[in-house]
CSV table of C-alpha atoms in Angstrom, one decimal:
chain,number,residue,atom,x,y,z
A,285,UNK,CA,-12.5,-93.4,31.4
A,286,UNK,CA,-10.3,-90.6,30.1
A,287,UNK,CA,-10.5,-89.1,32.9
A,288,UNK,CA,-9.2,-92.2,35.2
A,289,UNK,CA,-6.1,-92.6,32.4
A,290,UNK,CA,-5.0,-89.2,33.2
A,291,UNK,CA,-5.5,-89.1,36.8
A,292,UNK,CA,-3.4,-93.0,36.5
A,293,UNK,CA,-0.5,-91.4,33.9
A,294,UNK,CA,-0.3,-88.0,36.7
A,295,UNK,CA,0.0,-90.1,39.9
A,296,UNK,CA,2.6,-92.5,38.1
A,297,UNK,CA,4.5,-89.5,37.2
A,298,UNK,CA,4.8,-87.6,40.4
A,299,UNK,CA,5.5,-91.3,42.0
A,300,UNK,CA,8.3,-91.4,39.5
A,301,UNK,CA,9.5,-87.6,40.3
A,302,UNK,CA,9.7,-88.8,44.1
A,303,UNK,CA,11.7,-92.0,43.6
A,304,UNK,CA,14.2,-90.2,41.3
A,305,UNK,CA,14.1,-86.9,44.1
A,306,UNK,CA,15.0,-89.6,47.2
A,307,UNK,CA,17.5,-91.3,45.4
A,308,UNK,CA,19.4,-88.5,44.6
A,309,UNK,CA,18.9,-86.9,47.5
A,310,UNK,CA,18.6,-89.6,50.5
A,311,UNK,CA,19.5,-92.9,48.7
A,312,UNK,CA,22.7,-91.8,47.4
A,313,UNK,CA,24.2,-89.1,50.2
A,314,UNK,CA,23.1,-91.5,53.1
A,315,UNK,CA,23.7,-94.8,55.2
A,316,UNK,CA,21.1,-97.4,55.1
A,317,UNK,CA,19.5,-97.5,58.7
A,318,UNK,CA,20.7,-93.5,59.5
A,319,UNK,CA,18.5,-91.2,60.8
A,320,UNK,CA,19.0,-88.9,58.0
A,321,UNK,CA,17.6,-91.9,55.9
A,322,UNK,CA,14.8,-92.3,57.6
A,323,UNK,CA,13.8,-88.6,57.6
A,324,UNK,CA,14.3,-88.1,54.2
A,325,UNK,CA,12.2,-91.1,53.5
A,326,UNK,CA,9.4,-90.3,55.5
A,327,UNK,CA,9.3,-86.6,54.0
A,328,UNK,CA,9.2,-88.7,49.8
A,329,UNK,CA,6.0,-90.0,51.4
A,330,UNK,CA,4.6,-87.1,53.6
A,331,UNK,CA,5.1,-83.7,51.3
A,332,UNK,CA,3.0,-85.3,48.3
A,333,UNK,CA,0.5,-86.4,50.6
A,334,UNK,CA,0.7,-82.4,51.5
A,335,UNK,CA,0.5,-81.4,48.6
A,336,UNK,CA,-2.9,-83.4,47.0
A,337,UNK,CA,-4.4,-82.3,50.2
A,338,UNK,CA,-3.9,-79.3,49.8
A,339,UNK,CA,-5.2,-79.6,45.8
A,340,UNK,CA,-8.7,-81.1,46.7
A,341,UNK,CA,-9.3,-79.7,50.3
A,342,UNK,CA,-10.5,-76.3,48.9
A,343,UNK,CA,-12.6,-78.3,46.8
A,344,UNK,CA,-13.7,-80.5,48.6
A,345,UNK,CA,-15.4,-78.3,51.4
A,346,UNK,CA,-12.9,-79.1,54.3
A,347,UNK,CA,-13.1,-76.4,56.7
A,348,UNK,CA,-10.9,-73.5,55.9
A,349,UNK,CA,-8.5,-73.9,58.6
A,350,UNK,CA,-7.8,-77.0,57.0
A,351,UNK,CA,-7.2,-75.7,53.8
A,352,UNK,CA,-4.7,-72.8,55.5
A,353,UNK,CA,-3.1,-75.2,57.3
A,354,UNK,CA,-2.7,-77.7,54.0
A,355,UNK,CA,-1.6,-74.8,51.5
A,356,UNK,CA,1.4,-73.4,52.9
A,357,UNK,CA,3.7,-76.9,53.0
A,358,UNK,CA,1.3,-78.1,50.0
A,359,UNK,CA,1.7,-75.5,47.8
A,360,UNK,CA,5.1,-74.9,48.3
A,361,UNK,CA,6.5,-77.9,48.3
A,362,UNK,CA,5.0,-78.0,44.5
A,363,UNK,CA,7.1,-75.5,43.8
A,364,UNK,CA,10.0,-77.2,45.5
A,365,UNK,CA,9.6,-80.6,43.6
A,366,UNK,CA,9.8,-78.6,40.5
A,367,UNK,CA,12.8,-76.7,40.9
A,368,UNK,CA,14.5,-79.5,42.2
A,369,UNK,CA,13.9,-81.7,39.6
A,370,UNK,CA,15.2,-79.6,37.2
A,371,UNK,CA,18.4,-78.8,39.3
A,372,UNK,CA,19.1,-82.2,39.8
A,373,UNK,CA,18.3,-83.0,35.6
A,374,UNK,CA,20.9,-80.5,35.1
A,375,UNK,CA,23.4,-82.0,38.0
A,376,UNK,CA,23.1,-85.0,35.6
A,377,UNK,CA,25.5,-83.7,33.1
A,378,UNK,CA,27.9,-82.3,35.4
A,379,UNK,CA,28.1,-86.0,37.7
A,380,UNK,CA,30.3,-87.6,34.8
A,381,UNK,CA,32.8,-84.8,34.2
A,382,UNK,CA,32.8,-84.3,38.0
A,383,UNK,CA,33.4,-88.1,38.3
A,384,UNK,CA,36.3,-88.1,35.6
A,385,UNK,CA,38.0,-84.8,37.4
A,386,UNK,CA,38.3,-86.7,40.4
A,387,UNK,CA,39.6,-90.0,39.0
A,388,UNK,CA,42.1,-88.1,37.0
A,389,UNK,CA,43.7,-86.2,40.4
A,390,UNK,CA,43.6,-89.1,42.5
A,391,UNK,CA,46.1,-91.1,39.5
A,392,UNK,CA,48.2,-88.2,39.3
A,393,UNK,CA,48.3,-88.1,43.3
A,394,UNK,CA,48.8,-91.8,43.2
A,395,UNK,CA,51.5,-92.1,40.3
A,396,UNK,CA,55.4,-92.3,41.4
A,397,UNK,CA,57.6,-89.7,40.4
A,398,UNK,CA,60.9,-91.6,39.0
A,399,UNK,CA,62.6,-89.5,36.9
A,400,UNK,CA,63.0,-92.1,34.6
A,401,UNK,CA,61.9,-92.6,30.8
A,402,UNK,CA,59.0,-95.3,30.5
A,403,UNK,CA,59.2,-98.4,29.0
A,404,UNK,CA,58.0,-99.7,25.5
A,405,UNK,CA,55.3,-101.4,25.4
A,406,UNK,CA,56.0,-105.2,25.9
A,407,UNK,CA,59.1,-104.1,28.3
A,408,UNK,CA,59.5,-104.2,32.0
A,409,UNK,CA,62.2,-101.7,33.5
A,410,UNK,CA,64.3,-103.5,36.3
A,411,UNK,CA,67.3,-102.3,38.3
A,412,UNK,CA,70.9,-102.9,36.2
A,413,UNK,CA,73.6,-103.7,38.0
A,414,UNK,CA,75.4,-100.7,38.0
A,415,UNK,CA,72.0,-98.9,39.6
A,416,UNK,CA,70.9,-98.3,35.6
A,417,UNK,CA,68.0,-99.4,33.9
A,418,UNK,CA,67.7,-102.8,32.5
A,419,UNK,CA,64.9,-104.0,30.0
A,420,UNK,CA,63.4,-107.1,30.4
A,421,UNK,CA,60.8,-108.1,27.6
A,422,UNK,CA,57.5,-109.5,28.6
A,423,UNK,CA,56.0,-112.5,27.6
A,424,UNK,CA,53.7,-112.2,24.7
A,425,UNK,CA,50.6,-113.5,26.5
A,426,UNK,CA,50.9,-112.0,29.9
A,427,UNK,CA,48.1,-110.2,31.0
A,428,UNK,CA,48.2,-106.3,31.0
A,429,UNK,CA,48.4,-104.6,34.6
A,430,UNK,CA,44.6,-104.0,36.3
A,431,UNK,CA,43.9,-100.1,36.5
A,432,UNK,CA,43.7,-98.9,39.6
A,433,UNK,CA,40.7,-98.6,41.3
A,434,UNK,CA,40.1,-95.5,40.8
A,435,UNK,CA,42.3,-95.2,37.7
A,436,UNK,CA,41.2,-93.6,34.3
A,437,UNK,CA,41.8,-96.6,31.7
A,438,UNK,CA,37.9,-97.6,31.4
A,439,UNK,CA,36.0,-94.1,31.8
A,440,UNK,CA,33.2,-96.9,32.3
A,441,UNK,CA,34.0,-98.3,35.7
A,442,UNK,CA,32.4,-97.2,38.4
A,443,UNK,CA,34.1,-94.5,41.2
A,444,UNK,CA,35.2,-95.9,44.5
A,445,UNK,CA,32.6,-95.4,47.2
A,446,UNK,CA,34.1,-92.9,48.6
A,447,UNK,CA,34.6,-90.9,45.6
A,448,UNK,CA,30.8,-92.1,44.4
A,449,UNK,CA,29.8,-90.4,47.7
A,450,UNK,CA,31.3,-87.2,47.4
A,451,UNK,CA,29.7,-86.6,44.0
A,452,UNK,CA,26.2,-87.6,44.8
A,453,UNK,CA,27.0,-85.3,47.8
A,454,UNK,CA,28.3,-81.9,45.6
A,455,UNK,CA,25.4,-82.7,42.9
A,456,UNK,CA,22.7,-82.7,45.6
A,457,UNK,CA,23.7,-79.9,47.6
A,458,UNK,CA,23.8,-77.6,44.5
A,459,UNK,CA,20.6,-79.1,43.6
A,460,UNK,CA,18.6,-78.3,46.4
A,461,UNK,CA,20.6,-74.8,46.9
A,462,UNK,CA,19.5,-73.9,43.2
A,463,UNK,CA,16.2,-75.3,43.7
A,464,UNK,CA,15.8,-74.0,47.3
A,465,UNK,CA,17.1,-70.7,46.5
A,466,UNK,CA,14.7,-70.3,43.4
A,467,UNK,CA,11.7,-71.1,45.1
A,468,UNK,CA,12.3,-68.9,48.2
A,469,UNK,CA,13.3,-65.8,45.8
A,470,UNK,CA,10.1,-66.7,44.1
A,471,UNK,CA,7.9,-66.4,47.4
A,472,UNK,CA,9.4,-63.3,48.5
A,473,UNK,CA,8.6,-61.5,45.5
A,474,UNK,CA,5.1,-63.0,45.9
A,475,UNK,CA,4.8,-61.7,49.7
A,476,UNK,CA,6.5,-58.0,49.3
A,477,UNK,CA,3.7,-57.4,46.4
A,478,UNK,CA,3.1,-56.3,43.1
A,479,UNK,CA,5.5,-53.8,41.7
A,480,UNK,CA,3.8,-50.8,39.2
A,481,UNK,CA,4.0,-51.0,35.5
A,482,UNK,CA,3.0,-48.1,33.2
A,483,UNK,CA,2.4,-48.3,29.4
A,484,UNK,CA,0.9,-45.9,27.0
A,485,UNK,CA,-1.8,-47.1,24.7
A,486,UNK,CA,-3.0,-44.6,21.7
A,487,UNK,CA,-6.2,-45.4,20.6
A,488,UNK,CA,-7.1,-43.5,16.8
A,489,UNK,CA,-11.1,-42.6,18.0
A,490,UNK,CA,-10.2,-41.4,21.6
A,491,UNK,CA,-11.0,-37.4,22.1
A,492,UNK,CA,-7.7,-35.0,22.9
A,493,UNK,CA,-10.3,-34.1,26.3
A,494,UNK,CA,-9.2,-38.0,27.4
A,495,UNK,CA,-5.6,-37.9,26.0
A,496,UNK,CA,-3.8,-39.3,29.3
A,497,UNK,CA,-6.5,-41.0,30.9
A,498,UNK,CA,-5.0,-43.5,33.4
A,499,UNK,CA,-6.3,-47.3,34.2
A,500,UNK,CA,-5.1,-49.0,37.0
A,501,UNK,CA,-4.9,-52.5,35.9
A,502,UNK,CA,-5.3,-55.6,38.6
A,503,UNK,CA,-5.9,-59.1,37.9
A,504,UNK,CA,-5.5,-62.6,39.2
A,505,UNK,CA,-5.5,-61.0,43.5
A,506,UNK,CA,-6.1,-64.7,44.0
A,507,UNK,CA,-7.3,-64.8,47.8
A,508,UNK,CA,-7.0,-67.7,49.4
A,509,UNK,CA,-5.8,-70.0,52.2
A,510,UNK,CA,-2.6,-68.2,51.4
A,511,UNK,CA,-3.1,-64.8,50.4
A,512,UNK,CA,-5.2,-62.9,52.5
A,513,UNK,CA,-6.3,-59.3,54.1
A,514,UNK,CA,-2.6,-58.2,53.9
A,515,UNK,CA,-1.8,-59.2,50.5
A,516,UNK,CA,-5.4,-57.2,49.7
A,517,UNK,CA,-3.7,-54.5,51.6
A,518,UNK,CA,-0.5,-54.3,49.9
A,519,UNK,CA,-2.5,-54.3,46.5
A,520,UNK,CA,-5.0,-51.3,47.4
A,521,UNK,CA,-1.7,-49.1,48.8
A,522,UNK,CA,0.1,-49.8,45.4
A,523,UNK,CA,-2.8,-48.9,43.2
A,524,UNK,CA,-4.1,-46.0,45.2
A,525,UNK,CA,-0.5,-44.7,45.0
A,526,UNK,CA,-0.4,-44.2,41.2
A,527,UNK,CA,-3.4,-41.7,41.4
A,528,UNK,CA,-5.2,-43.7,38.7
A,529,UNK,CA,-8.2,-42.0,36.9
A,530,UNK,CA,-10.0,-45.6,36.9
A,531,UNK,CA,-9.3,-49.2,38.4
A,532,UNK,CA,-10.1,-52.0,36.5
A,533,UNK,CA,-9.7,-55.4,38.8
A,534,UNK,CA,-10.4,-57.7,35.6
A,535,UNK,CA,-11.0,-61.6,37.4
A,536,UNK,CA,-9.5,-64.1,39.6
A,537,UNK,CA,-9.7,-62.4,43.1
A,538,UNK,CA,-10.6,-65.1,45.4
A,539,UNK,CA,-10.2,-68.9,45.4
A,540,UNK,CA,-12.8,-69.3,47.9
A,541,UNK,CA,-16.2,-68.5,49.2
A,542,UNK,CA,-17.5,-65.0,50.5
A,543,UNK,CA,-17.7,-67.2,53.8
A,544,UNK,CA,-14.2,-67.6,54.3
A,545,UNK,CA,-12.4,-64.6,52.5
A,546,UNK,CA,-14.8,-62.0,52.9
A,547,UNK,CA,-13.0,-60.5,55.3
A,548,UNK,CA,-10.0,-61.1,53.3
A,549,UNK,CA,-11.1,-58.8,50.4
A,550,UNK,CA,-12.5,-55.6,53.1
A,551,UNK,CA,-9.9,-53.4,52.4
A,552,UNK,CA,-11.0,-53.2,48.7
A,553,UNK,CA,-13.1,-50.6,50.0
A,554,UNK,CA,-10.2,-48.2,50.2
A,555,UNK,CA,-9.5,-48.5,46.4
A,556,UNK,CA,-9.7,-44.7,45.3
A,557,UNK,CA,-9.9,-43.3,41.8
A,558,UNK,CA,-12.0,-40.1,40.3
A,559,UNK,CA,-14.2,-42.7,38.1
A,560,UNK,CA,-14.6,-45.4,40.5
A,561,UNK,CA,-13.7,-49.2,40.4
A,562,UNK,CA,-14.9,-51.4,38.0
A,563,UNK,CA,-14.8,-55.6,38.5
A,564,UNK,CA,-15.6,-58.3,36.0
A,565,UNK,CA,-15.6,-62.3,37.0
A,566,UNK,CA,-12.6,-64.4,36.3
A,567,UNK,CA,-13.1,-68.7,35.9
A,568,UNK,CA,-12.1,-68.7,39.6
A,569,UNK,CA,-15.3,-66.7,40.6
A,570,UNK,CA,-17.6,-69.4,39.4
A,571,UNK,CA,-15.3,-72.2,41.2
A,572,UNK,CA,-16.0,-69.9,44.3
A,573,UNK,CA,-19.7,-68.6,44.0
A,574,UNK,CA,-19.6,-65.7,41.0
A,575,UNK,CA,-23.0,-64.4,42.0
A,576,UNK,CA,-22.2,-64.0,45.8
A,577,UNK,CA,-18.8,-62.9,45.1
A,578,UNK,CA,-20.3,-60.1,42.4
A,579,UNK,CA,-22.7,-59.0,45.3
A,580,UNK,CA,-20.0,-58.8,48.2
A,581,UNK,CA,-17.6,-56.4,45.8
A,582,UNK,CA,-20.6,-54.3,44.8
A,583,UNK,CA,-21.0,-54.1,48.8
A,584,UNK,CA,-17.2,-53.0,48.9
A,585,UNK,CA,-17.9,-50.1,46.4
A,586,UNK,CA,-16.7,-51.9,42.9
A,587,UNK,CA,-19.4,-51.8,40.1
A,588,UNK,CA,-19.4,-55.0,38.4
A,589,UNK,CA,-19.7,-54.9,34.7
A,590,UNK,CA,-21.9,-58.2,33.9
A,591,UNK,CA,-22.1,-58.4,30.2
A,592,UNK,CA,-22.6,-54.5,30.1
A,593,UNK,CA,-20.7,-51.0,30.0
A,594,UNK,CA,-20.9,-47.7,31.0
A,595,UNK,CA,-20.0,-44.3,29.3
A,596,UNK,CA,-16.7,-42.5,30.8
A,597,UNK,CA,-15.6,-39.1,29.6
A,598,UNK,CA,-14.1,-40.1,26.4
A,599,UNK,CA,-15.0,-43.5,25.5
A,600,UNK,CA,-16.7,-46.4,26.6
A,601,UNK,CA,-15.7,-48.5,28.9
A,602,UNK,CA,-17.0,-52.1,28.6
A,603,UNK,CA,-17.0,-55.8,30.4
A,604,UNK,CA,-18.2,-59.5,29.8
A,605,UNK,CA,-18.1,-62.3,32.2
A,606,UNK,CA,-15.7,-65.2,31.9
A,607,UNK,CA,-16.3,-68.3,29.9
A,608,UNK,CA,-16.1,-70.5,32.8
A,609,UNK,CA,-19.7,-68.6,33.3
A,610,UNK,CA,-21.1,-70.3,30.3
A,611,UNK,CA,-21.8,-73.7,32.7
A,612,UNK,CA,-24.1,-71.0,34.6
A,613,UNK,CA,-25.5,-69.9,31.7
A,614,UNK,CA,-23.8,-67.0,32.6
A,615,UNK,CA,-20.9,-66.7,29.8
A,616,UNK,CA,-19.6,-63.7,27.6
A,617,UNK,CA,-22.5,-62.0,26.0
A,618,UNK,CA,-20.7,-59.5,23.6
A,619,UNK,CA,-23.4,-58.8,21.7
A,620,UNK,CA,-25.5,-57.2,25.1
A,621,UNK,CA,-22.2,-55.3,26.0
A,622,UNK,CA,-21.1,-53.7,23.0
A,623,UNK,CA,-23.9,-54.5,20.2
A,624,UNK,CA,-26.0,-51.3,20.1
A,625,UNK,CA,-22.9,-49.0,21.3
A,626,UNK,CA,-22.1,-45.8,18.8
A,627,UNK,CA,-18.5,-47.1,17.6
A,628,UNK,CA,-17.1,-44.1,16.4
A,629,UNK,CA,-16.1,-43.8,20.2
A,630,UNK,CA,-13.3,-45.4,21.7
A,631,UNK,CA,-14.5,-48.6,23.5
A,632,UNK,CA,-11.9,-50.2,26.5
A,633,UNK,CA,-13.4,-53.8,27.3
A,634,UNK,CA,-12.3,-55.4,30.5
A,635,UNK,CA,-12.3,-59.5,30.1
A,636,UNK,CA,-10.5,-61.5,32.2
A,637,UNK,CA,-8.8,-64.5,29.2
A,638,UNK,CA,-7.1,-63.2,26.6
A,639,UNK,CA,-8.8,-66.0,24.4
A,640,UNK,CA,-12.0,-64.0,23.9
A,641,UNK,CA,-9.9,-61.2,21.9
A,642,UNK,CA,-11.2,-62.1,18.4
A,643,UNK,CA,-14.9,-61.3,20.1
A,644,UNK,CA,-13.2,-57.8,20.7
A,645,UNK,CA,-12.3,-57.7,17.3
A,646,UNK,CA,-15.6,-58.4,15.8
A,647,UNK,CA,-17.1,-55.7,18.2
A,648,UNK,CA,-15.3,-52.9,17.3
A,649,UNK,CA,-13.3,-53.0,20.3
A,650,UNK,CA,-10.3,-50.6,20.9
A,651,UNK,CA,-8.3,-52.0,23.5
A,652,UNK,CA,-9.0,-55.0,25.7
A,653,UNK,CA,-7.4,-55.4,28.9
A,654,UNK,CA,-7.5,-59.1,30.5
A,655,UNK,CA,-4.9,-61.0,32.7
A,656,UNK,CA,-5.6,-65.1,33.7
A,657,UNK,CA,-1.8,-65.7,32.3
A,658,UNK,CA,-0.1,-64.8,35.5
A,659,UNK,CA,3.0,-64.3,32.6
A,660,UNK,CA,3.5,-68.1,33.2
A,661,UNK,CA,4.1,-67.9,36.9
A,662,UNK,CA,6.4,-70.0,37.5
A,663,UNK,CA,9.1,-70.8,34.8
A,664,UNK,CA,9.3,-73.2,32.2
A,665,UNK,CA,5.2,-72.5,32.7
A,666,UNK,CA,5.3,-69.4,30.1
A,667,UNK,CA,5.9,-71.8,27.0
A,668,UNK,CA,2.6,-73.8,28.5
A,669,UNK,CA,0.9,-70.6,28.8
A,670,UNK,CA,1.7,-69.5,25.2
A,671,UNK,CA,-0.3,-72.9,23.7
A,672,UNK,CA,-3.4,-72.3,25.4
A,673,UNK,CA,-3.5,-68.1,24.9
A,674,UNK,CA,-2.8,-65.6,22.7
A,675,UNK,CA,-0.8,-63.1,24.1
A,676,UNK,CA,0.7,-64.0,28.2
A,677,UNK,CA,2.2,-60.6,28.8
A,678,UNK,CA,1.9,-57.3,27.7
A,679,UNK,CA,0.5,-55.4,24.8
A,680,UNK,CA,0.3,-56.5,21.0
A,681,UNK,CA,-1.9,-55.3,18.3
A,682,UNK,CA,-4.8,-58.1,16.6
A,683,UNK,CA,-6.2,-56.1,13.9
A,684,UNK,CA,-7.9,-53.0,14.7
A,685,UNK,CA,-7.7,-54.0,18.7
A,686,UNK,CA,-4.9,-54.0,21.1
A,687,UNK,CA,-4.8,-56.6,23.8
A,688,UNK,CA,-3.0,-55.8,27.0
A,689,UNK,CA,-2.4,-59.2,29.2
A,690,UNK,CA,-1.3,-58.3,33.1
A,691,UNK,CA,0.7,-60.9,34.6
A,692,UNK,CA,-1.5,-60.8,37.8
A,693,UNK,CA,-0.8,-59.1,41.4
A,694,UNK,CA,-1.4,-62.4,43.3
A,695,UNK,CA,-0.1,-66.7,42.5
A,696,UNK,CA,-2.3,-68.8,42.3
A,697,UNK,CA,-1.8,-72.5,44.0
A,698,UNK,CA,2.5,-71.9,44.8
A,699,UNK,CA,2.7,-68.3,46.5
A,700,UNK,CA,5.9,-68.2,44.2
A,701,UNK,CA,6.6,-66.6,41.0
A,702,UNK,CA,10.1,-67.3,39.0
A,703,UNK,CA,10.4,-65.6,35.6
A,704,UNK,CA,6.7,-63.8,35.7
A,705,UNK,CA,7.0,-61.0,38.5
A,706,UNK,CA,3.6,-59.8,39.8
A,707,UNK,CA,2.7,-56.0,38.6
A,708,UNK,CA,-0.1,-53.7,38.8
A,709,UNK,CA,-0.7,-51.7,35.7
A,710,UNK,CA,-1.1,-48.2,34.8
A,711,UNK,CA,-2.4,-47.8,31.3
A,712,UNK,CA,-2.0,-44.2,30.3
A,713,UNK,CA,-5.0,-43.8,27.2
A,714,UNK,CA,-3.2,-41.4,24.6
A,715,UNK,CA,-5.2,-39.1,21.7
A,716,UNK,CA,-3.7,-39.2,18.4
A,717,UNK,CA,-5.7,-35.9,17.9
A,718,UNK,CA,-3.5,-34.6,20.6
């Protein structure tokens, strides 16, 4: 029942966002019967329908040419209807000050230029008969003149049509050149790939022999309908050219099955670092098929860490499945990764939310590097992001531990990013004993 409200209250909603969208943008800029109308109206009914299908058809099992075919206009035009909106929200304030500008130049335009002193109140001016002025005093309960159509005296009434048109004209062009603008930016810094971040973490128990250790953090590839073999590419260049000691890829790389994007992830094979590559599951893996998915990167040359760790020079180098695992029974077992580990060595633990730090904390854990966030993706999203996780980008200290939250190399859903700029990470471990 809950869920039917909320599926009722969403679809009201967007229906809402499209009637307000094709007013602004097709009702008010165009002629009943135009073509122009008619296009625009078709596209308030067509891009939604574009954009559920290409929600559930992953989902849903429709054939994955269906789903590539869906996501692009889909996905995008998600992005689109958001951006707009909030374009046109803002074009709401200007439309009244625009509206009065215009009024006000058209009276002066209008307004004679005499030369002559006005009238009192309650006085007519008429010709003398010597070419002066004469003043002629109006009855008491004559009406007052009418303001001109398009006059200032009532703030109130409405512009003249043409003048109405011109504003819902200039307020909807900026709209969808701000909105328009924003989400292309947004996709092109999406398609060129991450750029490279470095940090430097001390950690109090880590040996002067590992001072300067690199990570390579990757999260949240996301492969998809969308983003496939060369966005993998682009990924494995950039994190291959840092020279990393270690690669962490902590969750999220595929929405989709091994079926479809297997050859999609391939050139994860080319990921090169003196310690190898390490991989733990994300909540998108078990959407996708975690325990095929956790084979195929194993096939690829990435060791998964599945509720376990390894030793590196230096510290210990941990990882726990996601908590969308725990419908598999397959959910965070902290106590099998990190329970009978010597903790007066560093530990690094690799988990894809950032919600499982206060695990970390009870464990010991030095550092814990996670992602899911995607830094909010797409703006006003961070202030979402920061209700439902702890940290959404970047490094801060809980207790003893220190959390470092990538905001992802790929998008998920929208290949567009506004505000939250995909990045690889370089962690550079530092010694205090050096």
């Amino acid at each position: 029942m809950v869920f039917v409200v909320a599926l009722v209250a969403v679809v009201a909603l967007l229906g809402g966002v499209h009637r307000y969208l094709w007013r602004r943008f097709v009702g008010d800029t165009t002629a009943p019967g135009s073509a122009l109308r008619r296009a625009g109206t078709v596209a308030a009914y067509v891009l939604p329908l574009l954009s559920v299908g290409a929600l559930v058809s992953g989902r849903s099992g429709a054939p994955f040419v269906v789903q590539q075919v869906l996501a692009w206009p889909g996905y995008l035009w998600l992005a689109c209807l958001l951006y707009l909106t909030l374009a046109l929200l803002v074009g709401e304030a200007v439309r009244p000050a625009l509206r009065r500008f215009l009024a006000a130049r058209s009276d002066r335009a209008a307004a004679p230029d005499t030369g002559e002193r006005d009238a009192p109140a309650g006085e007519l001016a008429a010709p003398g008969a010597r070419g002066g002025v004469a003043t002629l005093t109006a009855p008491a309960d004559a009406p007052a003149p009418a303001a001109s159509a398009g006059g200032t005296a009532d703030p109130d009434t409405p512009a003249d049509p043409g003048r109405r048109l011109f504003v819902a004209r200039a307020v909807g062009g900026a709209a969808a050149v701000a909105g328009l603008s924003t989400v292309g930016l947004g996709t092109w810094g999406v398609l060129r790939g991450p750029t490279t971040k470095r940090i430097t973490v001390p950690l109090a128990k880590l040996p002067r022999s590992a001072h300067g250790f690199r990570i390579a953090v990757v999260s949240d590839i996301h492969l998809g309908p969308v983003l496939g073999r060369a966005h993998t590419r682009r990924i494995v260049d950039a994190v291959n050219a840092t020279n990393p000691d270690l690669i962490a890829v902590v969750g999220d790389l595929v929405d989709g099955s091994v079926a479809d994007l297997g050859p999609a992830a391939e050139p994860l094979a080319g990921l090169r670092a003196r310690h190898g590559s390490f991989f733990v599951t994300g909540n998108h893996e078990y959407f996708s098929g975690a325990a095929q998915w956790v084979d195929r990167v194993r096939e690829l040359g990435l060791h998964p860490l599945e509720n376990d760790r390894v030793e590196i020079d230096g510290f210990d180098l941990a990882g726990v499945n996601d908590v969308a695992g725990e419908s598999e029974g397959q959910g965070p077992d902290f106590g099998r990764a990190l329970g009978d580990r010597d903790r007066s060595r560093a530990a690094v633990l690799l988990a894809h939310q950032p919600v499982v730090i206060h695990d970390a904390v009870e464990h010991g854990v030095d550092l814990q590097l996670s992602g899911h966030t995607h830094g909010g993706q797409l703006w006003p999203g961070s202030l979402v992001a920061e209700l439902a996780n702890p940290t959404v980008a970047g490094l801060e200290r809980y207790g003893d531990t220190q959390l470092y939250v990538s905001r992802g190399a790929g998008a998920w859903g929208p290949p567009v990013r506004v505000g939250a700029p995909s990045d690889i990470t370089v962690v550079q471990l530092a010694s205090r004993r050096a």
